[in-house]
PDB file of C-alpha atoms and ligand atoms in Angstrom:
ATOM      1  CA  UNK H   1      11.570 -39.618  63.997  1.00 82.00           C
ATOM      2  CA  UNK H   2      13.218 -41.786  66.221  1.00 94.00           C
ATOM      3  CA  UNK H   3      15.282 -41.630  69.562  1.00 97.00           C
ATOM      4  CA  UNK H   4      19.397 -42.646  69.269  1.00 98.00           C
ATOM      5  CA  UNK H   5      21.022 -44.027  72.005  1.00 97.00           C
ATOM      6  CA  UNK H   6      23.490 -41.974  73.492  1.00 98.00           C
ATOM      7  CA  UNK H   7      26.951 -43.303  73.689  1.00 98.00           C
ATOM      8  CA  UNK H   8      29.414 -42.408  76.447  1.00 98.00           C
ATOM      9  CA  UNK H   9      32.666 -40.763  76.964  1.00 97.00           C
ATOM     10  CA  UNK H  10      35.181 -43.700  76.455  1.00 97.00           C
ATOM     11  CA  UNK H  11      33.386 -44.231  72.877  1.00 97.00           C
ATOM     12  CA  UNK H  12      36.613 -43.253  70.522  1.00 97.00           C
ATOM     13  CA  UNK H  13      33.449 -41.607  68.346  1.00 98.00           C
ATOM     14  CA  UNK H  14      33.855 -38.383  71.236  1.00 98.00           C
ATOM     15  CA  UNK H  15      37.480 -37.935  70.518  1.00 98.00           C
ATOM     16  CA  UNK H  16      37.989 -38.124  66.821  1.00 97.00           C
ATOM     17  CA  UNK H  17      37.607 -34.253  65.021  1.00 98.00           C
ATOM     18  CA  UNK H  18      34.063 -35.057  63.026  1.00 98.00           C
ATOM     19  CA  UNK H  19      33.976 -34.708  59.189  1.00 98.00           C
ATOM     20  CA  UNK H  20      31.963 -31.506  58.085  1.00 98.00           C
ATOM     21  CA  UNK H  21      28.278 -32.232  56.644  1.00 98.00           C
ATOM     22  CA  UNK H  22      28.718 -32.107  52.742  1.00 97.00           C
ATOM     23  CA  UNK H  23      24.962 -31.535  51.769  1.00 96.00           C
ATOM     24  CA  UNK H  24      21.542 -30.881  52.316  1.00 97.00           C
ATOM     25  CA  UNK H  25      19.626 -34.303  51.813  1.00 98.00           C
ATOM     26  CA  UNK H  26      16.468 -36.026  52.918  1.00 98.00           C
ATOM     27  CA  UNK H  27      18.278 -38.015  55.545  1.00 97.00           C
ATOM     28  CA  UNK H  28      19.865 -34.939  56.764  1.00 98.00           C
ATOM     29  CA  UNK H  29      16.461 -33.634  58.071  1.00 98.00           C
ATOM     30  CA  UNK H  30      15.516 -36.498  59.582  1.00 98.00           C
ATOM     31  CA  UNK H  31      19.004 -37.014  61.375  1.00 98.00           C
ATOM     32  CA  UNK H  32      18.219 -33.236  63.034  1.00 98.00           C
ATOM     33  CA  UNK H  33      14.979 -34.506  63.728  1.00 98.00           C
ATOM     34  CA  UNK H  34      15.892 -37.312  65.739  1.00 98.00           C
ATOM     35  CA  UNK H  35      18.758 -35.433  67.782  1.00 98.00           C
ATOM     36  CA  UNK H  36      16.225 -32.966  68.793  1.00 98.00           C
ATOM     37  CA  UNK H  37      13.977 -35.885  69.462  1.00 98.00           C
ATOM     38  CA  UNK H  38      16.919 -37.734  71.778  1.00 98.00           C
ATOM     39  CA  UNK H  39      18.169 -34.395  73.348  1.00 98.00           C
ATOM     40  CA  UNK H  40      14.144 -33.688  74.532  1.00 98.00           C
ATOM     41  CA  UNK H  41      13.922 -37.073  75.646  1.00 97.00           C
ATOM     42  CA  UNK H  42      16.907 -36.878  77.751  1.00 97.00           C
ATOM     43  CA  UNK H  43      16.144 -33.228  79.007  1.00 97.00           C
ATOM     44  CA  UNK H  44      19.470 -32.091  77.591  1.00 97.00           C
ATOM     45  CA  UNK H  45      20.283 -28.672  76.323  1.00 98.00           C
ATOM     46  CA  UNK H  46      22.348 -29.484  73.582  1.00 98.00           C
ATOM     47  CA  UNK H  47      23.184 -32.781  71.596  1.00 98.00           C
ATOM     48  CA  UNK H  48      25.940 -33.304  69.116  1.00 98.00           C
ATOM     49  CA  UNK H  49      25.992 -35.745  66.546  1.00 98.00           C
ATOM     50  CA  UNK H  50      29.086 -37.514  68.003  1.00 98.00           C
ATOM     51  CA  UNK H  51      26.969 -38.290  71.044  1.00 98.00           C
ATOM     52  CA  UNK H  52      24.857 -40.417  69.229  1.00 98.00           C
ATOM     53  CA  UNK H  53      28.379 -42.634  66.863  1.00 98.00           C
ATOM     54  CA  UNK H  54      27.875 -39.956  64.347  1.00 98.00           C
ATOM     55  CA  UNK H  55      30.923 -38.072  62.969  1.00 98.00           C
ATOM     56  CA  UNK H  56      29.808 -35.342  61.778  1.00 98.00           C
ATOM     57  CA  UNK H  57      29.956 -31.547  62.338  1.00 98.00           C
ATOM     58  CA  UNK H  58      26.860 -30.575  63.690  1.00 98.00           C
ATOM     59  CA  UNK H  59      24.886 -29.804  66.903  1.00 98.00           C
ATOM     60  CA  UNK H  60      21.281 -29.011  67.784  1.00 98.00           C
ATOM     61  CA  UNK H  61      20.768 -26.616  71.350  1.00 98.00           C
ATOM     62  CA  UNK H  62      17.536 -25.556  73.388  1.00 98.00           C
ATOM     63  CA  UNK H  63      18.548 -24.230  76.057  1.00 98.00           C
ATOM     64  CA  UNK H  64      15.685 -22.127  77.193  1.00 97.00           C
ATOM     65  CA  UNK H  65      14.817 -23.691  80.085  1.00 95.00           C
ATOM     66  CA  UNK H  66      18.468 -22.389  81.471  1.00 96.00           C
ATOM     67  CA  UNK H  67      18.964 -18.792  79.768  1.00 97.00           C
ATOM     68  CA  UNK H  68      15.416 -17.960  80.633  1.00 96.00           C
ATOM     69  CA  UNK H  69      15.993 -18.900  84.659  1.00 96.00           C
ATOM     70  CA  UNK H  70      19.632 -16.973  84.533  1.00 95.00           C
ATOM     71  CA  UNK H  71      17.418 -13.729  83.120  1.00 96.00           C
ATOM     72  CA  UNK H  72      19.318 -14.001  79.398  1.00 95.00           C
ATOM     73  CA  UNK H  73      15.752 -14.980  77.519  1.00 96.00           C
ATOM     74  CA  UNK H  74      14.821 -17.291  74.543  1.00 97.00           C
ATOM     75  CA  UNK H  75      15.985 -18.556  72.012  1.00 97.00           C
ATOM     76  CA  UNK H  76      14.342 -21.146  70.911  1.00 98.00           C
ATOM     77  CA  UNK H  77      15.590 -24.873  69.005  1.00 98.00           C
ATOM     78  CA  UNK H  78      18.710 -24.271  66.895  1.00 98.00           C
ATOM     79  CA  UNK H  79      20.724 -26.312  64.411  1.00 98.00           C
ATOM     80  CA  UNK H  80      24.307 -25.342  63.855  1.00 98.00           C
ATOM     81  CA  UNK H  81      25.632 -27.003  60.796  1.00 98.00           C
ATOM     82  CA  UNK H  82      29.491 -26.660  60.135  1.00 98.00           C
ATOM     83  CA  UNK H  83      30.087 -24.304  63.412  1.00 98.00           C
ATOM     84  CA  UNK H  84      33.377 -22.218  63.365  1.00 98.00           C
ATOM     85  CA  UNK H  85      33.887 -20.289  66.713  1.00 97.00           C
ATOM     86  CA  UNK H  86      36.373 -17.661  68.283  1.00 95.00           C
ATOM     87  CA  UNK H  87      36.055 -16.449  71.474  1.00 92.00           C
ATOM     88  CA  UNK H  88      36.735 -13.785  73.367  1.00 86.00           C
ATOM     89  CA  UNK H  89      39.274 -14.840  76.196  1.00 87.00           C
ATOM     90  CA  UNK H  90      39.372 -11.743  78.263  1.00 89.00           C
ATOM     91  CA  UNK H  91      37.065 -12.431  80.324  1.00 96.00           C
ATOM     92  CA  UNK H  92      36.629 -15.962  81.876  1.00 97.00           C
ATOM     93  CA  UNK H  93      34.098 -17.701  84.039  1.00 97.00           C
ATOM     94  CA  UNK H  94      33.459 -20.840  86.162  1.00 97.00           C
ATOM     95  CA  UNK H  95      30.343 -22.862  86.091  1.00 98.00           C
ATOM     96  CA  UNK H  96      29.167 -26.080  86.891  1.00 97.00           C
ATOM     97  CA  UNK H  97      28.438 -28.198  83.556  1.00 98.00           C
ATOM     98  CA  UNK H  98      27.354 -31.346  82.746  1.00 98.00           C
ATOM     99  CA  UNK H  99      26.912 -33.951  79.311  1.00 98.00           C
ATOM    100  CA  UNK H 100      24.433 -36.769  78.271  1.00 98.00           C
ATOM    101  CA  UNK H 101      27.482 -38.965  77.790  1.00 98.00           C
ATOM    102  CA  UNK H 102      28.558 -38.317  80.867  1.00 98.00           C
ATOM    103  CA  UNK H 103      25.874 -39.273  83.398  1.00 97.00           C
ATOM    104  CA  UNK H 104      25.669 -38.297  86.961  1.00 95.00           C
ATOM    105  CA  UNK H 105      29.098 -36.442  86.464  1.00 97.00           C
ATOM    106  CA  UNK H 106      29.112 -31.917  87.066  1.00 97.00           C
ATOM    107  CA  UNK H 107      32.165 -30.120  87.447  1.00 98.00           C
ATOM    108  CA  UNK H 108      33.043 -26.341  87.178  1.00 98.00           C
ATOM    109  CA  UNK H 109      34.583 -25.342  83.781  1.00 98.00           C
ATOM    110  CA  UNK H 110      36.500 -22.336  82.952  1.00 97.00           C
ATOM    111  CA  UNK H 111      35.249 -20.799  79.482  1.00 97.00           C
ATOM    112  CA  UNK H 112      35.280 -18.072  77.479  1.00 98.00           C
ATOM    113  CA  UNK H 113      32.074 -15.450  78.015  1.00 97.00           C
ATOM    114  CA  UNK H 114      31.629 -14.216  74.551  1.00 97.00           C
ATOM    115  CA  UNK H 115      32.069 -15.870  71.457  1.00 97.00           C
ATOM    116  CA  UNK H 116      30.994 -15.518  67.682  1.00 98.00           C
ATOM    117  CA  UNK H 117      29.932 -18.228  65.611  1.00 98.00           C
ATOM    118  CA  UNK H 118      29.596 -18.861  61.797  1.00 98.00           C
ATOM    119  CA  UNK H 119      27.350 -21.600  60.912  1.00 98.00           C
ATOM    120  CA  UNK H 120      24.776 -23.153  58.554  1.00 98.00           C
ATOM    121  CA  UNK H 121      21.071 -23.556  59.986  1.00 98.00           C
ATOM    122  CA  UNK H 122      19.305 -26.312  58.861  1.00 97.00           C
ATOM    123  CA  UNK H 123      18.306 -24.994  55.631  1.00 97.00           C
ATOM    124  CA  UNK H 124      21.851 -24.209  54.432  1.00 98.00           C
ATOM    125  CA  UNK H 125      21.605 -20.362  55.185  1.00 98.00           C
ATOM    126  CA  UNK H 126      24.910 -19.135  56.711  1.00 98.00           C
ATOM    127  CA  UNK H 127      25.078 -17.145  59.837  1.00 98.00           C
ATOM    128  CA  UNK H 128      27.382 -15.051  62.156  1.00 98.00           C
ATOM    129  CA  UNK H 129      26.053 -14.138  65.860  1.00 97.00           C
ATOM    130  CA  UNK H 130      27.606 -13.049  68.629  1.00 97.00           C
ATOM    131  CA  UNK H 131      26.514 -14.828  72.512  1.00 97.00           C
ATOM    132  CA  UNK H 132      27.919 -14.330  76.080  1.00 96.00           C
ATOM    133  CA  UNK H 133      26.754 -16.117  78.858  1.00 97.00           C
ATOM    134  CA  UNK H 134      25.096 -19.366  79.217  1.00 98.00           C
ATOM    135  CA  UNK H 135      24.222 -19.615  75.773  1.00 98.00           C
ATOM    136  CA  UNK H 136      27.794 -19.064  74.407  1.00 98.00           C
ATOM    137  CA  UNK H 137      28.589 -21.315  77.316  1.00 98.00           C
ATOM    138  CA  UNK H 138      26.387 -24.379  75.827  1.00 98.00           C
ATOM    139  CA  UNK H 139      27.732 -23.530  72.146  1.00 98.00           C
ATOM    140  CA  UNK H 140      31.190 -23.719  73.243  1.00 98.00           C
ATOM    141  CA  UNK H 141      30.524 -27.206  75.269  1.00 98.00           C
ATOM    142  CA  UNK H 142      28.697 -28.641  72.054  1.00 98.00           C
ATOM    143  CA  UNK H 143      31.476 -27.525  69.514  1.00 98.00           C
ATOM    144  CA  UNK H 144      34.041 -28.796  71.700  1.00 98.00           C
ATOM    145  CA  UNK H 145      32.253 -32.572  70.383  1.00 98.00           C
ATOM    146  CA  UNK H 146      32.795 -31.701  67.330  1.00 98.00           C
ATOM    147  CA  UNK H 147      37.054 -31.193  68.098  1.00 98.00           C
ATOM    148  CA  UNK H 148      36.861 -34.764  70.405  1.00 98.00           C
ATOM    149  CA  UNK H 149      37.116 -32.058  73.513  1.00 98.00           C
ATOM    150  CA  UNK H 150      34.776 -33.355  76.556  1.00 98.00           C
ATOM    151  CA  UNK H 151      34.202 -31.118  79.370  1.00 98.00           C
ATOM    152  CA  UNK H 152      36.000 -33.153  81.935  1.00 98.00           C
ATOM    153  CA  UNK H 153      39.267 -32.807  79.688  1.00 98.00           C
ATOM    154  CA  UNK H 154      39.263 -28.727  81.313  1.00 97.00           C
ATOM    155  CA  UNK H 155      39.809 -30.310  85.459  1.00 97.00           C
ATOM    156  CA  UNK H 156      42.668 -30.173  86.924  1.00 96.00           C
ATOM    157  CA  UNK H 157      44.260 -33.455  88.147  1.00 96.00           C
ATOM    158  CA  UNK H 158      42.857 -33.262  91.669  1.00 97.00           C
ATOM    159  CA  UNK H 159      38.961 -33.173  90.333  1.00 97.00           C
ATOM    160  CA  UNK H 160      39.882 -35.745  87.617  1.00 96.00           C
ATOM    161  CA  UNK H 161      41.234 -37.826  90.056  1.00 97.00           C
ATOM    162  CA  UNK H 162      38.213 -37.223  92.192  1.00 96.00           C
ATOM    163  CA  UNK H 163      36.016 -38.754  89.276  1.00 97.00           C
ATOM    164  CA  UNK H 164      37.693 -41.263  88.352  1.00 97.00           C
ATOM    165  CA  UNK H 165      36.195 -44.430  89.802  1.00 97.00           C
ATOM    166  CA  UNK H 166      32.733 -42.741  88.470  1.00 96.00           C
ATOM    167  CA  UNK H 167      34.274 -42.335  84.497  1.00 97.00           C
ATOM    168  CA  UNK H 168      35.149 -46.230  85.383  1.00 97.00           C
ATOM    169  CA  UNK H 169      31.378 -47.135  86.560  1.00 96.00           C
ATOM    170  CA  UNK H 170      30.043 -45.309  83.464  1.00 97.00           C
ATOM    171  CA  UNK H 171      32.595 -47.284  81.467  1.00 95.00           C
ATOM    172  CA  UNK H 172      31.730 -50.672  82.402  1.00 94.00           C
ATOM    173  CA  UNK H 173      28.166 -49.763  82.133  1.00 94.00           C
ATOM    174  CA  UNK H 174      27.169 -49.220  85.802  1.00 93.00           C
ATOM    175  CA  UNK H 175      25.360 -46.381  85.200  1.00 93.00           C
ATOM    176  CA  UNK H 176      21.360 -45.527  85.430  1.00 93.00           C
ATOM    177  CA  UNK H 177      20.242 -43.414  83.500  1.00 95.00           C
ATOM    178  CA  UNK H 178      16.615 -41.706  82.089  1.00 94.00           C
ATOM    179  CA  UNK H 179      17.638 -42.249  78.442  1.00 96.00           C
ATOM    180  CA  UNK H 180      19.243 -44.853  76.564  1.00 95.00           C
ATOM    181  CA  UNK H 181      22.867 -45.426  76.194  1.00 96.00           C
ATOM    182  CA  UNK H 182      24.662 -47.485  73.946  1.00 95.00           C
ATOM    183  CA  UNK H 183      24.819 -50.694  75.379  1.00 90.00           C
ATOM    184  CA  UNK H 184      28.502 -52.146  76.442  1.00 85.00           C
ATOM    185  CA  UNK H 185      30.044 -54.802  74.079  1.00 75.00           C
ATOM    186  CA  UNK H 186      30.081 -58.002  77.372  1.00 61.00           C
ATOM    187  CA  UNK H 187      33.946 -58.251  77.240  1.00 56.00           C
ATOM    188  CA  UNK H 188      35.045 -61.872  76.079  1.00 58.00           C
ATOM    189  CA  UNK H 189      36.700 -63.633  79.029  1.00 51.00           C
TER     190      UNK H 189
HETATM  191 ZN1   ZN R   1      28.313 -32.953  76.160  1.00 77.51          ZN
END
């Protein structure tokens, strides 16, 4: 196993749609391994291959240690291979989120409650669930890497104009953070 450096929102990796995940191999397993291994290490809830120069559809989540303190319980590591969702948009809710490749950085986003999701786990099997809350909340913000949609693209112009000159720090590489980032290319002068 082996922990990936995490690359950040003005990588063109976050906004390109990523290619869906053809088989089941070897390298496959590993590559889960080491996104659960880099999302633990950067005490994230979710990690999407995107996030670590990877195009491809798929996305682990554990995020336990916020479902179990908003009273919605377990549920444990998940993979989600090939993710399709729909959501419910009747009703909506706000809530203050946050992403790996975007450090130091929360805003409220608008989303969905309830979704449903079709997916592959990580042995191939297919499945179709139903979540509200936080946890539909974290699928929906880890499928939305998989479109090239990051949370900040949901604020208005007034709180995107209030982050602005912090999207530029994290750009140029002014940024500290617990985990590792992909290191900025030293711009030729
Ligand atoms: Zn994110």
């Amino acid at each position: 196993m082996a922990i990936l450096p995490i690359v950040t929102y003005d990588d063109p990796v976050l906004r390109n749609p990523a290619e869906p995940v053809e088989s089941n191999t070897p390298e496959l397993q590993t590559f889960i391994d080491d996104l659960f291994e880099t999302m633990y290490e950067a005490s994230g809830v979710g990690l999407a291959a995107p996030q670590v120069g990877r195009s491809l559809r798929i996305f682990v989540v554990d995020a336990d240690a916020i479902t179990e303190a908003e009273g919605e319980g377990t549920y444990g590591p998940r993979v989600y291979i090939n993710p399709e969702i729909v959501s419910d948009q009747d009703y909506l809710w706000d809530a203050e989120e946050g992403c790996l490749s975007i450090p130091d950085v929360r805003e409220k986003v608008t989303r969905p409650d309830s979704i449903r999701i079709r997916y592959l786990d990580r042995d191939f099997y297919a499945h179709e669930e139903e979540h509200q809350g936080w946890f539909a909340r974290v699928l929906q913000h880890e499928y939305d890497h998989l479109r090239g949609v990051l949370f900040i693209d949901y604020l208005g112009a007034f709180r995107k104009r209030l982050i602005r000159n912090k999207l530029n720090e994290i750009k140029s590489g002014n940024v500290d953070t617990e985990y590792s980032l992909v290191p900025k290319k030293s711009i030729p002068k």
